[in-house]
């Protein structure tokens, strides 16, 4: 059996469409499935739609979060709930084509343990967004020694991989990168990013920036290394200036500018180090990844 994990945040218009499209794709190949919707603290009627669907369809179940915990937390809740021999994670907005699931499933049957959906193109993005996304994935990719440029959350994982992921103690896991980091036998399946059927993307610039900073700090020491580089640069400038002042008088204005500049660099460095400290503190507190406020189970066949 395959467990289909669908994170949903304010997707009332798409729950039943997503179910139909996924069920159609799986039924065509007679693949036995359970479908798990995770309502990530929606403020619209997403949860009511999931409850209604689970009453009609015996293989549908749902988890309701007490508030919005983010897509990664929703994916992890799905992985923990999944009972299938493999799990596939797919967006609710049908931007990941469900028709690719049977192809991924067949690769899993051939022994692959992770089948990653890789975007053929990054879909419609404006130039600035695309540049930021590329830089972000370059930093993460270089920290992990893999190409993350076209990575997505559309993945099929063997049960063992899912278990490894949910048993990691990280409180704020970055699913897309961690599922690459764990290793195992991997292959990829290319897909065209579809346009969103209904509703709108949940990402605002502020959230994207936070997402990028959080994930870079959890995978890469690059910002700390930048701090070291800035320190080396300042020491070099100071040494050069020190030698120069032996032979030439230096304007006091230049000295003030250099002092303010180095003060700025020190403050930025403190900020970066403070951020890493905060991340450590956040992990040490050990708060749960998410809080569940409601569950609707699959119906038994004779109910
Ligand atoms: N999503 C979620 N929690 C969030 C934001 C998004 O569960 O806080 C879900 C959303 O319902 C969708 C998927 O994650 O199923 C992808 O979200 P979206 O389409 O907004 O992202 P984009 O495709 O624009 O990257
Ligand atoms: Mg989307």
GROMACS .gro file of C-alpha atoms and ligand atoms in nm:
model
  329
    1UNK     CA    1   0.000   0.000   0.000
    2UNK     CA    2   0.114   0.355  -0.074
    3UNK     CA    3   0.043   0.643   0.166
    4UNK     CA    4  -0.023   0.972  -0.009
    5UNK     CA    5   0.061   1.269   0.215
    6UNK     CA    6  -0.102   1.599   0.126
    7UNK     CA    7  -0.027   1.913   0.332
    8UNK     CA    8  -0.308   2.165   0.300
    9UNK     CA    9  -0.330   2.520   0.426
   10UNK     CA   10  -0.644   2.713   0.334
   11UNK     CA   11  -0.717   2.486   0.038
   12UNK     CA   12  -1.095   2.439   0.078
   13UNK     CA   13  -1.145   2.474  -0.298
   14UNK     CA   14  -0.897   2.201  -0.380
   15UNK     CA   15  -0.943   1.914  -0.132
   16UNK     CA   16  -1.191   1.716  -0.336
   17UNK     CA   17  -1.023   1.798  -0.671
   18UNK     CA   18  -0.689   1.679  -0.532
   19UNK     CA   19  -0.847   1.360  -0.401
   20UNK     CA   20  -1.015   1.284  -0.735
   21UNK     CA   21  -0.701   1.348  -0.941
   22UNK     CA   22  -0.482   1.136  -0.712
   23UNK     CA   23  -0.735   0.853  -0.674
   24UNK     CA   24  -0.784   0.843  -1.055
   25UNK     CA   25  -0.410   0.820  -1.118
   26UNK     CA   26  -0.371   0.537  -0.866
   27UNK     CA   27  -0.687   0.345  -0.958
   28UNK     CA   28  -0.577   0.327  -1.320
   29UNK     CA   29  -0.286   0.107  -1.210
   30UNK     CA   30  -0.477  -0.063  -0.927
   31UNK     CA   31  -0.238   0.071  -0.664
   32UNK     CA   32  -0.378   0.029  -0.313
   33UNK     CA   33  -0.356   0.355  -0.121
   34UNK     CA   34  -0.440   0.556   0.185
   35UNK     CA   35  -0.472   0.931   0.148
   36UNK     CA   36  -0.367   1.149   0.441
   37UNK     CA   37  -0.461   1.517   0.438
   38UNK     CA   38  -0.287   1.736   0.693
   39UNK     CA   39  -0.471   2.057   0.762
   40UNK     CA   40  -0.194   2.295   0.868
   41UNK     CA   41  -0.414   2.518   1.085
   42UNK     CA   42  -0.634   2.652   0.805
   43UNK     CA   43  -0.868   2.939   0.879
   44UNK     CA   44  -1.116   2.846   0.605
   45UNK     CA   45  -1.326   2.527   0.582
   46UNK     CA   46  -1.039   2.298   0.473
   47UNK     CA   47  -1.081   2.075   0.780
   48UNK     CA   48  -1.458   2.038   0.729
   49UNK     CA   49  -1.389   1.941   0.365
   50UNK     CA   50  -1.137   1.675   0.480
   51UNK     CA   51  -1.381   1.537   0.742
   52UNK     CA   52  -1.660   1.521   0.484
   53UNK     CA   53  -1.434   1.344   0.234
   54UNK     CA   54  -1.317   1.089   0.489
   55UNK     CA   55  -1.681   1.001   0.560
   56UNK     CA   56  -1.739   0.930   0.192
   57UNK     CA   57  -1.408   0.764   0.098
   58UNK     CA   58  -1.287   0.481   0.318
   59UNK     CA   59  -0.917   0.531   0.244
   60UNK     CA   60  -0.905   0.900   0.342
   61UNK     CA   61  -0.792   1.022   0.682
   62UNK     CA   62  -0.696   1.362   0.816
   63UNK     CA   63  -0.493   1.543   1.078
   64UNK     CA   64  -0.582   1.890   1.199
   65UNK     CA   65  -0.313   2.116   1.349
   66UNK     CA   66  -0.398   2.354   1.632
   67UNK     CA   67  -0.241   2.638   1.429
   68UNK     CA   68  -0.024   2.690   1.124
   69UNK     CA   69   0.309   2.509   1.180
   70UNK     CA   70   0.437   2.520   0.821
   71UNK     CA   71   0.445   2.274   0.535
   72UNK     CA   72   0.746   2.077   0.662
   73UNK     CA   73   0.576   2.008   0.995
   74UNK     CA   74   0.265   1.895   0.805
   75UNK     CA   75   0.472   1.657   0.592
   76UNK     CA   76   0.632   1.509   0.905
   77UNK     CA   77   0.292   1.458   1.067
   78UNK     CA   78   0.185   1.271   0.753
   79UNK     CA   79   0.499   1.056   0.754
   80UNK     CA   80   0.437   0.966   1.119
   81UNK     CA   81   0.078   0.869   1.050
   82UNK     CA   82   0.149   0.675   0.730
   83UNK     CA   83   0.098   0.299   0.738
   84UNK     CA   84   0.195   0.224   0.376
   85UNK     CA   85   0.504   0.040   0.251
   86UNK     CA   86   0.601   0.364   0.083
   87UNK     CA   87   0.486   0.727   0.110
   88UNK     CA   88   0.451   0.996  -0.151
   89UNK     CA   89   0.435   1.366  -0.061
   90UNK     CA   90   0.239   1.583  -0.302
   91UNK     CA   91   0.103   1.941  -0.294
   92UNK     CA   92  -0.269   1.992  -0.262
   93UNK     CA   93  -0.283   2.250  -0.542
   94UNK     CA   94  -0.205   1.990  -0.813
   95UNK     CA   95   0.114   2.170  -0.918
   96UNK     CA   96   0.277   1.828  -0.880
   97UNK     CA   97   0.117   1.603  -1.143
   98UNK     CA   98  -0.047   1.296  -0.975
   99UNK     CA   99   0.001   1.101  -1.303
  100UNK     CA  100   0.370   1.074  -1.208
  101UNK     CA  101   0.293   0.874  -0.890
  102UNK     CA  102   0.252   0.536  -1.069
  103UNK     CA  103   0.588   0.592  -1.243
  104UNK     CA  104   0.750   0.666  -0.904
  105UNK     CA  105   0.575   0.364  -0.754
  106UNK     CA  106   0.708   0.135  -1.025
  107UNK     CA  107   1.064   0.264  -0.964
  108UNK     CA  108   1.014   0.189  -0.593
  109UNK     CA  109   0.904  -0.165  -0.687
  110UNK     CA  110   1.232  -0.194  -0.876
  111UNK     CA  111   1.425  -0.132  -0.555
  112UNK     CA  112   1.475   0.245  -0.534
  113UNK     CA  113   1.416   0.384  -0.185
  114UNK     CA  114   1.386   0.754  -0.266
  115UNK     CA  115   1.232   0.879  -0.588
  116UNK     CA  116   1.266   1.254  -0.613
  117UNK     CA  117   1.040   1.465  -0.830
  118UNK     CA  118   1.267   1.712  -1.011
  119UNK     CA  119   1.120   2.018  -1.181
  120UNK     CA  120   1.194   2.034  -1.556
  121UNK     CA  121   1.160   2.411  -1.531
  122UNK     CA  122   1.098   2.619  -1.221
  123UNK     CA  123   0.753   2.727  -1.346
  124UNK     CA  124   0.647   3.091  -1.376
  125UNK     CA  125   0.861   3.303  -1.141
  126UNK     CA  126   0.968   3.662  -1.173
  127UNK     CA  127   1.339   3.735  -1.230
  128UNK     CA  128   1.414   3.846  -0.873
  129UNK     CA  129   1.233   3.549  -0.715
  130UNK     CA  130   1.415   3.311  -0.946
  131UNK     CA  131   1.755   3.470  -0.863
  132UNK     CA  132   1.691   3.444  -0.485
  133UNK     CA  133   1.571   3.083  -0.517
  134UNK     CA  134   1.878   2.990  -0.720
  135UNK     CA  135   2.117   3.152  -0.469
  136UNK     CA  136   1.938   2.980  -0.180
  137UNK     CA  137   1.958   2.636  -0.341
  138UNK     CA  138   2.320   2.696  -0.440
  139UNK     CA  139   2.416   2.755  -0.074
  140UNK     CA  140   2.213   2.457   0.051
  141UNK     CA  141   2.332   2.240  -0.240
  142UNK     CA  142   2.699   2.322  -0.178
  143UNK     CA  143   2.657   2.242   0.193
  144UNK     CA  144   2.512   1.904   0.096
  145UNK     CA  145   2.723   1.842  -0.215
  146UNK     CA  146   2.413   1.789  -0.431
  147UNK     CA  147   2.235   1.994  -0.693
  148UNK     CA  148   1.921   2.129  -0.529
  149UNK     CA  149   1.835   2.386  -0.798
  150UNK     CA  150   1.526   2.204  -0.925
  151UNK     CA  151   1.445   2.002  -0.613
  152UNK     CA  152   1.088   1.984  -0.490
  153UNK     CA  153   0.888   1.828  -0.206
  154UNK     CA  154   0.726   1.587  -0.453
  155UNK     CA  155   0.896   1.265  -0.343
  156UNK     CA  156   0.824   0.900  -0.292
  157UNK     CA  157   0.999   0.744   0.007
  158UNK     CA  158   1.034   0.387   0.116
  159UNK     CA  159   0.891   0.312   0.463
  160UNK     CA  160   1.246   0.277   0.605
  161UNK     CA  161   1.343   0.624   0.482
  162UNK     CA  162   1.024   0.774   0.627
  163UNK     CA  163   1.105   0.612   0.962
  164UNK     CA  164   1.461   0.748   0.959
  165UNK     CA  165   1.328   1.098   0.888
  166UNK     CA  166   1.061   1.104   1.158
  167UNK     CA  167   1.302   0.961   1.415
  168UNK     CA  168   1.548   1.246   1.366
  169UNK     CA  169   1.529   1.471   1.669
  170UNK     CA  170   1.532   1.799   1.472
  171UNK     CA  171   1.249   2.032   1.575
  172UNK     CA  172   1.244   2.239   1.255
  173UNK     CA  173   1.327   1.991   0.982
  174UNK     CA  174   1.374   2.100   0.619
  175UNK     CA  175   1.214   1.805   0.442
  176UNK     CA  176   1.340   1.881   0.092
  177UNK     CA  177   1.705   1.880   0.195
  178UNK     CA  178   1.693   1.618   0.471
  179UNK     CA  179   1.536   1.360   0.243
  180UNK     CA  180   1.840   1.407   0.016
  181UNK     CA  181   2.084   1.412   0.306
  182UNK     CA  182   1.982   1.070   0.443
  183UNK     CA  183   2.134   0.880   0.151
  184UNK     CA  184   1.967   0.547   0.042
  185UNK     CA  185   1.914   0.428  -0.318
  186UNK     CA  186   1.792   0.727  -0.509
  187UNK     CA  187   1.660   0.816  -0.848
  188UNK     CA  188   1.470   1.106  -0.999
  189UNK     CA  189   1.159   1.159  -1.207
  190UNK     CA  190   1.122   1.482  -1.404
  191UNK     CA  191   0.793   1.670  -1.402
  192UNK     CA  192   0.652   1.993  -1.542
  193UNK     CA  193   0.530   2.229  -1.270
  194UNK     CA  194   0.160   2.277  -1.339
  195UNK     CA  195  -0.011   2.608  -1.276
  196UNK     CA  196  -0.211   2.631  -0.955
  197UNK     CA  197  -0.571   2.518  -1.019
  198UNK     CA  198  -0.748   2.734  -0.759
  199UNK     CA  199  -0.660   2.956  -0.462
  200UNK     CA  200  -0.325   3.130  -0.435
  201UNK     CA  201   0.030   3.050  -0.321
  202UNK     CA  202   0.078   3.077   0.056
  203UNK     CA  203   0.424   3.223   0.030
  204UNK     CA  204   0.485   3.591   0.089
  205UNK     CA  205   0.827   3.754   0.047
  206UNK     CA  206   0.872   3.785   0.427
  207UNK     CA  207   0.804   3.413   0.478
  208UNK     CA  208   1.034   3.317   0.193
  209UNK     CA  209   1.320   3.520   0.345
  210UNK     CA  210   1.262   3.358   0.686
  211UNK     CA  211   1.244   3.014   0.524
  212UNK     CA  212   1.574   3.075   0.343
  213UNK     CA  213   1.756   3.207   0.655
  214UNK     CA  214   1.623   2.925   0.877
  215UNK     CA  215   1.724   2.654   0.634
  216UNK     CA  216   2.063   2.800   0.543
  217UNK     CA  217   2.149   2.824   0.913
  218UNK     CA  218   2.043   2.465   0.973
  219UNK     CA  219   2.251   2.325   0.686
  220UNK     CA  220   2.543   2.556   0.624
  221UNK     CA  221   2.808   2.735   0.830
  222UNK     CA  222   2.862   2.978   0.536
  223UNK     CA  223   2.734   3.291   0.723
  224UNK     CA  224   2.976   3.221   1.011
  225UNK     CA  225   3.259   3.171   0.763
  226UNK     CA  226   3.168   3.509   0.613
  227UNK     CA  227   3.210   3.661   0.959
  228UNK     CA  228   3.561   3.514   0.978
  229UNK     CA  229   3.642   3.648   0.632
  230UNK     CA  230   3.518   3.994   0.732
  231UNK     CA  231   3.744   3.976   1.039
  232UNK     CA  232   4.047   3.884   0.826
  233UNK     CA  233   3.964   4.170   0.588
  234UNK     CA  234   3.946   4.421   0.874
  235UNK     CA  235   4.276   4.302   1.023
  236UNK     CA  236   4.444   4.335   0.681
  237UNK     CA  237   4.306   4.687   0.634
  238UNK     CA  238   4.418   4.783   0.986
  239UNK     CA  239   4.771   4.645   0.929
  240UNK     CA  240   4.800   4.831   0.595
  241UNK     CA  241   4.674   5.153   0.752
  242UNK     CA  242   4.908   5.108   1.051
  243UNK     CA  243   5.211   5.090   0.823
  244UNK     CA  244   5.082   5.380   0.612
  245UNK     CA  245   5.043   5.607   0.919
  246UNK     CA  246   5.415   5.571   0.995
  247UNK     CA  247   5.498   5.763   0.680
  248UNK     CA  248   5.194   5.982   0.613
  249UNK     CA  249   4.957   6.167   0.842
  250UNK     CA  250   4.604   6.025   0.810
  251UNK     CA  251   4.295   6.241   0.800
  252UNK     CA  252   4.086   6.185   1.119
  253UNK     CA  253   3.771   6.159   0.905
  254UNK     CA  254   3.907   5.844   0.741
  255UNK     CA  255   3.979   5.694   1.083
  256UNK     CA  256   3.620   5.767   1.197
  257UNK     CA  257   3.475   5.605   0.884
  258UNK     CA  258   3.689   5.296   0.940
  259UNK     CA  259   3.585   5.280   1.306
  260UNK     CA  260   3.215   5.303   1.220
  261UNK     CA  261   3.260   5.047   0.941
  262UNK     CA  262   3.433   4.797   1.170
  263UNK     CA  263   3.168   4.861   1.439
  264UNK     CA  264   2.903   4.775   1.180
  265UNK     CA  265   3.081   4.453   1.085
  266UNK     CA  266   3.109   4.354   1.452
  267UNK     CA  267   2.735   4.414   1.504
  268UNK     CA  268   2.644   4.213   1.194
  269UNK     CA  269   2.870   3.931   1.312
  270UNK     CA  270   2.708   3.935   1.655
  271UNK     CA  271   2.369   3.920   1.486
  272UNK     CA  272   2.470   3.616   1.278
  273UNK     CA  273   2.618   3.437   1.579
  274UNK     CA  274   2.313   3.528   1.787
  275UNK     CA  275   2.092   3.375   1.520
  276UNK     CA  276   2.279   3.044   1.533
  277UNK     CA  277   2.256   3.056   1.914
  278UNK     CA  278   1.882   3.115   1.890
  279UNK     CA  279   1.847   2.815   1.659
  280UNK     CA  280   2.036   2.601   1.911
  281UNK     CA  281   1.818   2.730   2.196
  282UNK     CA  282   1.509   2.658   1.991
  283UNK     CA  283   1.620   2.298   1.934
  284UNK     CA  284   1.721   2.248   2.299
  285UNK     CA  285   1.379   2.358   2.424
  286UNK     CA  286   1.248   2.048   2.250
  287UNK     CA  287   0.898   2.177   2.180
  288UNK     CA  288   0.694   1.951   1.953
  289UNK     CA  289   0.715   1.999   1.577
  290UNK     CA  290   0.338   2.045   1.566
  291UNK     CA  291   0.029   2.012   1.786
  292UNK     CA  292  -0.265   1.805   1.666
  293UNK     CA  293  -0.610   1.930   1.758
  294UNK     CA  294  -0.820   1.681   1.562
  295UNK     CA  295  -0.795   1.356   1.371
  296UNK     CA  296  -1.033   1.174   1.140
  297UNK     CA  297  -0.942   0.812   1.088
  298UNK     CA  298  -0.990   0.589   0.784
  299UNK     CA  299  -1.314   0.392   0.790
  300UNK     CA  300  -1.291   0.018   0.840
  301UNK     CA  301  -1.438  -0.173   0.545
  302UNK     CA  302  -1.751  -0.289   0.737
  303UNK     CA  303  -1.837   0.051   0.891
  304LIG     N1  304   0.115   2.455   0.273
  304LIG     C1  305   0.106   2.413   0.405
  304LIG     N2  306   0.140   2.501   0.505
  304LIG     C2  307   0.184   2.627   0.480
  304LIG     C3  308   0.196   2.668   0.344
  304LIG     C4  309   0.161   2.579   0.244
  304LIG     O1  310   0.066   2.299   0.432
  304LIG     O2  311   0.212   2.700   0.575
  304LIG     C5  312   0.077   2.361   0.165
  304LIG     C6  313  -0.021   2.417   0.063
  304LIG     O3  314  -0.155   2.398   0.104
  304LIG     C7  315   0.012   2.335  -0.061
  304LIG     C8  316   0.163   2.316  -0.048
  304LIG     O4  317   0.195   2.334   0.091
  304LIG     O5  318  -0.050   2.207  -0.058
  304LIG     C9  319   0.241   2.415  -0.134
  304LIG     O6  320   0.203   2.545  -0.101
  304LIG     P1  321   0.192   2.662  -0.207
  304LIG     O7  322   0.119   2.616  -0.328
  304LIG     O8  323   0.135   2.780  -0.136
  304LIG     O9  324   0.346   2.688  -0.240
  304LIG     P2  325   0.415   2.712  -0.383
  304LIG    O10  326   0.362   2.604  -0.475
  304LIG    O11  327   0.375   2.847  -0.424
  304LIG    O12  328   0.560   2.695  -0.352
  305LIG    MG1  329   0.177   2.555  -0.511
   0.00000   0.00000   0.00000
